[in-house]
PDB file of C-alpha atoms in Angstrom:
ATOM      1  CA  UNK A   1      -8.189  17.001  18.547  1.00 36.00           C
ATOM      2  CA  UNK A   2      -7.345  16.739  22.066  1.00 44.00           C
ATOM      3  CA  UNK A   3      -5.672  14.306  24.211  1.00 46.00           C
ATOM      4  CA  UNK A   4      -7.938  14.174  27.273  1.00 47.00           C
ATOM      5  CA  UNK A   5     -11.056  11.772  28.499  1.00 48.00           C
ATOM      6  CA  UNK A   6     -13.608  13.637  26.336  1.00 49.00           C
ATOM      7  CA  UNK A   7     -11.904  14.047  23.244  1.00 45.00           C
ATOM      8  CA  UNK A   8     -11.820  10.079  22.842  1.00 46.00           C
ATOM      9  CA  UNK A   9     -15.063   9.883  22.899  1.00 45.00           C
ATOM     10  CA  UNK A  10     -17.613   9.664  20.373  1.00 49.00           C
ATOM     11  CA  UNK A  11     -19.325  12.694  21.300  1.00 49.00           C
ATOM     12  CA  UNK A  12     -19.844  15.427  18.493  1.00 52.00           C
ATOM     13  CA  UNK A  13     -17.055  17.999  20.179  1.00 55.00           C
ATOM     14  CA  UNK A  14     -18.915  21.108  19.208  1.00 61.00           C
ATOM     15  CA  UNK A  15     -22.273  19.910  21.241  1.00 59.00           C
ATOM     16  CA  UNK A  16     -23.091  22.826  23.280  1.00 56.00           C
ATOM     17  CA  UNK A  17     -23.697  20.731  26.047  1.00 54.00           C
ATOM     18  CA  UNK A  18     -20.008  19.802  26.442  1.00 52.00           C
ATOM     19  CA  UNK A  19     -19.037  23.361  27.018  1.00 52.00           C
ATOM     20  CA  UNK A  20     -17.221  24.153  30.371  1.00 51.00           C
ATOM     21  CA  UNK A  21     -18.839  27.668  32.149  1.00 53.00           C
ATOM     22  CA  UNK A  22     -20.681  28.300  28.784  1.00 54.00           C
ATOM     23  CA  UNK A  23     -17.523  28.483  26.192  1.00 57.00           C
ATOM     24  CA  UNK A  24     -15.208  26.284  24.516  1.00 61.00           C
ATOM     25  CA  UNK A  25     -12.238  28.003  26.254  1.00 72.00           C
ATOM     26  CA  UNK A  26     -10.408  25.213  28.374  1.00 78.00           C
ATOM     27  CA  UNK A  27     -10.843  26.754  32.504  1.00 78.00           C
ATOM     28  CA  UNK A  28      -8.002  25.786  35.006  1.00 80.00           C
ATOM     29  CA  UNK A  29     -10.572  24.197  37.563  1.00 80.00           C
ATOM     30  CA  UNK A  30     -11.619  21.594  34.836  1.00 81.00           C
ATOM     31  CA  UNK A  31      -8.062  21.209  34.119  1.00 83.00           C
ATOM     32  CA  UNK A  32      -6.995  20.311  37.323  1.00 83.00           C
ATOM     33  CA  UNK A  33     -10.198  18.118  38.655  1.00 82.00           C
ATOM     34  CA  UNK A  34      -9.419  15.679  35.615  1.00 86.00           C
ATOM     35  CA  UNK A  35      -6.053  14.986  37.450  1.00 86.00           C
ATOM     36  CA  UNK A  36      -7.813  13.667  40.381  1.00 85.00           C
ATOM     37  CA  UNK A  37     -10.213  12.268  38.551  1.00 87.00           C
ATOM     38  CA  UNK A  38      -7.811  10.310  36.378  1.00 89.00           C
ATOM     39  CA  UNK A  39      -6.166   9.194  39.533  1.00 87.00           C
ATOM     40  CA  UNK A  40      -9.444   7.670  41.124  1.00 88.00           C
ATOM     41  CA  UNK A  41     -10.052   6.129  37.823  1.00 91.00           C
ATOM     42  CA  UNK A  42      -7.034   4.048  37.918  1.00 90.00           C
ATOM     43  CA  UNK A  43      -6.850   3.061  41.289  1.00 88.00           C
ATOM     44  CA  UNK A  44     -10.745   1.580  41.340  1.00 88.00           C
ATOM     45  CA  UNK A  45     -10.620   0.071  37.772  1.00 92.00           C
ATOM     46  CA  UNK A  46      -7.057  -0.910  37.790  1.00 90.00           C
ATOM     47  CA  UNK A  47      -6.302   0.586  34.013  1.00 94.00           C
ATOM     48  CA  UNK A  48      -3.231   1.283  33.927  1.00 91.00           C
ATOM     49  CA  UNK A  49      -4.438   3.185  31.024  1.00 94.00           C
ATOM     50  CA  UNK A  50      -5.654   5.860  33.270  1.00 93.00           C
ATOM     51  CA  UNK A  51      -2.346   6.785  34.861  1.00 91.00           C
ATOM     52  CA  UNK A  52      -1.219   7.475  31.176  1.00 93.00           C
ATOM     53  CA  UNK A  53      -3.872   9.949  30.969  1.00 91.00           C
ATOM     54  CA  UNK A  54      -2.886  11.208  33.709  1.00 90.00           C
ATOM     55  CA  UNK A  55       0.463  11.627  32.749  1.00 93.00           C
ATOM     56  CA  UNK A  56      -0.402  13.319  29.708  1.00 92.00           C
ATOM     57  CA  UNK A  57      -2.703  16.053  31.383  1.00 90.00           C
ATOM     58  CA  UNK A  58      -0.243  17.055  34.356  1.00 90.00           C
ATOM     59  CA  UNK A  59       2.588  17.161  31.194  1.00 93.00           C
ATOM     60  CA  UNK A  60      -0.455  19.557  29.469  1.00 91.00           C
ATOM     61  CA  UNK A  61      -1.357  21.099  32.252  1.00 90.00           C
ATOM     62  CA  UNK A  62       2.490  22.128  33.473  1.00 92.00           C
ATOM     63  CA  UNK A  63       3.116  23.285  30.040  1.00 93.00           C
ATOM     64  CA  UNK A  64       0.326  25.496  29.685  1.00 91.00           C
ATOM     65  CA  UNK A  65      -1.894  26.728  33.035  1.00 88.00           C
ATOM     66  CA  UNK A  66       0.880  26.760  35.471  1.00 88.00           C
ATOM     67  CA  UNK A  67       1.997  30.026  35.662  1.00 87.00           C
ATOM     68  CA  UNK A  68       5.572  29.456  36.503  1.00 89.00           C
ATOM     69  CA  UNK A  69       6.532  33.191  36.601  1.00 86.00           C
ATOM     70  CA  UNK A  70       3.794  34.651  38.974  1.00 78.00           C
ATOM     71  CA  UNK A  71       2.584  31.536  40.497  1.00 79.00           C
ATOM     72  CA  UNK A  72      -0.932  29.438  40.859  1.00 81.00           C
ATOM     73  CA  UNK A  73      -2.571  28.077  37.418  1.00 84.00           C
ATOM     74  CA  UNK A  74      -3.551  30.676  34.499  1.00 85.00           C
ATOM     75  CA  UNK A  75      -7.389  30.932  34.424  1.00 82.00           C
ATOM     76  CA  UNK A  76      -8.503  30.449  31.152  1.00 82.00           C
ATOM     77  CA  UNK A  77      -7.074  29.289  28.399  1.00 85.00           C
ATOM     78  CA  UNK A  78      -8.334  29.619  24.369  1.00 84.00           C
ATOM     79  CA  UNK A  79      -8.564  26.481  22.762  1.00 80.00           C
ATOM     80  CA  UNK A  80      -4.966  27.496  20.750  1.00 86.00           C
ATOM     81  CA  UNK A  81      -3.666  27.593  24.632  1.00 88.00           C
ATOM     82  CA  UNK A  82      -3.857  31.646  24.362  1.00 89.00           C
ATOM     83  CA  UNK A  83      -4.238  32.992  27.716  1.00 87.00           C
ATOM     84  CA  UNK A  84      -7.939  34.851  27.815  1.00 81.00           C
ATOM     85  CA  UNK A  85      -6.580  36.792  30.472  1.00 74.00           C
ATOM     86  CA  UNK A  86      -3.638  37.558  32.612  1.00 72.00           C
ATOM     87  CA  UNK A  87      -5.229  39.217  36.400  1.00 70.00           C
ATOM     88  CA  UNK A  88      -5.159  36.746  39.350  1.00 67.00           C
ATOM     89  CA  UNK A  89      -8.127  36.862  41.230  1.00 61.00           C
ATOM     90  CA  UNK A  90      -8.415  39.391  43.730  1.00 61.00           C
ATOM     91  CA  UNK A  91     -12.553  39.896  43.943  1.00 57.00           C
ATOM     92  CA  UNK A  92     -13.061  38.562  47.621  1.00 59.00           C
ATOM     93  CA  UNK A  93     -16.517  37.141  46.322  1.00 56.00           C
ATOM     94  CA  UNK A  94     -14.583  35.234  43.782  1.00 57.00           C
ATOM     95  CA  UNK A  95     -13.859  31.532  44.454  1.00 58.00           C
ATOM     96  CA  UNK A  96     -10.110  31.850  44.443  1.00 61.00           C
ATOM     97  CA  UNK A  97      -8.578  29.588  41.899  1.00 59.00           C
ATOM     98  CA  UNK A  98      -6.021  27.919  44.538  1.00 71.00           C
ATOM     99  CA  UNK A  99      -9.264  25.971  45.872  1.00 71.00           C
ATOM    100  CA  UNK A 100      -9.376  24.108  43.078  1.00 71.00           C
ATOM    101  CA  UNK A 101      -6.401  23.630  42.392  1.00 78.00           C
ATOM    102  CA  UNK A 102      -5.730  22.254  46.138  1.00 77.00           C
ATOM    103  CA  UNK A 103      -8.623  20.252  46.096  1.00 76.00           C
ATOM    104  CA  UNK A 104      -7.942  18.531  42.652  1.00 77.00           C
ATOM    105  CA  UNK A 105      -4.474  17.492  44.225  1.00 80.00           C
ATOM    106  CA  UNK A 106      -5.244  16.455  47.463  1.00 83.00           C
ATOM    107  CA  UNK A 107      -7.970  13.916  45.559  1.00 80.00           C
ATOM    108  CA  UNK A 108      -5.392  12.091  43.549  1.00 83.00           C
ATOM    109  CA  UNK A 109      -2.804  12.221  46.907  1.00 85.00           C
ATOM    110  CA  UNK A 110      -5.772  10.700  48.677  1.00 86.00           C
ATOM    111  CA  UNK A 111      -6.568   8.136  46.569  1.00 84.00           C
ATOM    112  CA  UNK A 112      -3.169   7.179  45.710  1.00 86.00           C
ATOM    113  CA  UNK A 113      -2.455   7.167  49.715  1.00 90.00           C
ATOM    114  CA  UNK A 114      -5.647   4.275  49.662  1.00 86.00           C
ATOM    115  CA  UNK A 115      -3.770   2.241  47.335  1.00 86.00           C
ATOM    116  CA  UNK A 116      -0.602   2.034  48.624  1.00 88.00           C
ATOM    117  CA  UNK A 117      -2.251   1.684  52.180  1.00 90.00           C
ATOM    118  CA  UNK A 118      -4.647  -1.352  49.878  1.00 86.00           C
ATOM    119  CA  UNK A 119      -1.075  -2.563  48.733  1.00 86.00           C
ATOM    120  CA  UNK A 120       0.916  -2.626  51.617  1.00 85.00           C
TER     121      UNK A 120
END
């Protein structure tokens, strides 16, 4: 069972529907979006419940898809947290993984920015 937003739900967790890029493997890009999602969530509902979440998937996420020794977030992970596959990507048609991971960030920097701009 996991820790993050979907796994508390009620939802059957092998419902093909739920599947990220067709597969149960856990991708980086979903990964990292949750962050800012998490962020947004806590800021506009005021759950501090949210920011505990949050917690939990950077601690996940730092543990597991950062790749500290050759840099930016490993791809895809198996749901045992086996990397599917080591190669950054070099394809120049390929959406390069750093977008993601950027945009994920500045989302939660942006919203958190709002609230202590709200607060202040």
């Amino acid at each position: 069972m996991g820790s993050g937003l979907l796994f508390r739900s009620k939802w059957n967790h092998e419902d093909a529907r739920l599947q990220a890029s067709g597969h149960w493997d856990k991708v980086f890009w979903v990964q990292n979006e949750a962050l800012g999602t998490a962020a947004m969530l806590a800021i506009e509902t005021g759950d501090s419940s949210y920011w505990k979440w949050y917690e939990e998937q950077w601690e996940y996420a730092w543990s597991h898809f950062v790749d500290h020794q050759h840099g930016s977030w490993r791809r895809r992970m198996s749901r045992e947290n086996v990397p599917e596959f080591t190669e950054k990507t070099n394809n120049p048609k390929c959406v390069d993984p750093d977008y993601h991971i950027l945009g994920g960030f500045d989302g939660a920097l942006q919203w958190m920015k709002m609230d202590m701009q709200k607060k202040a």
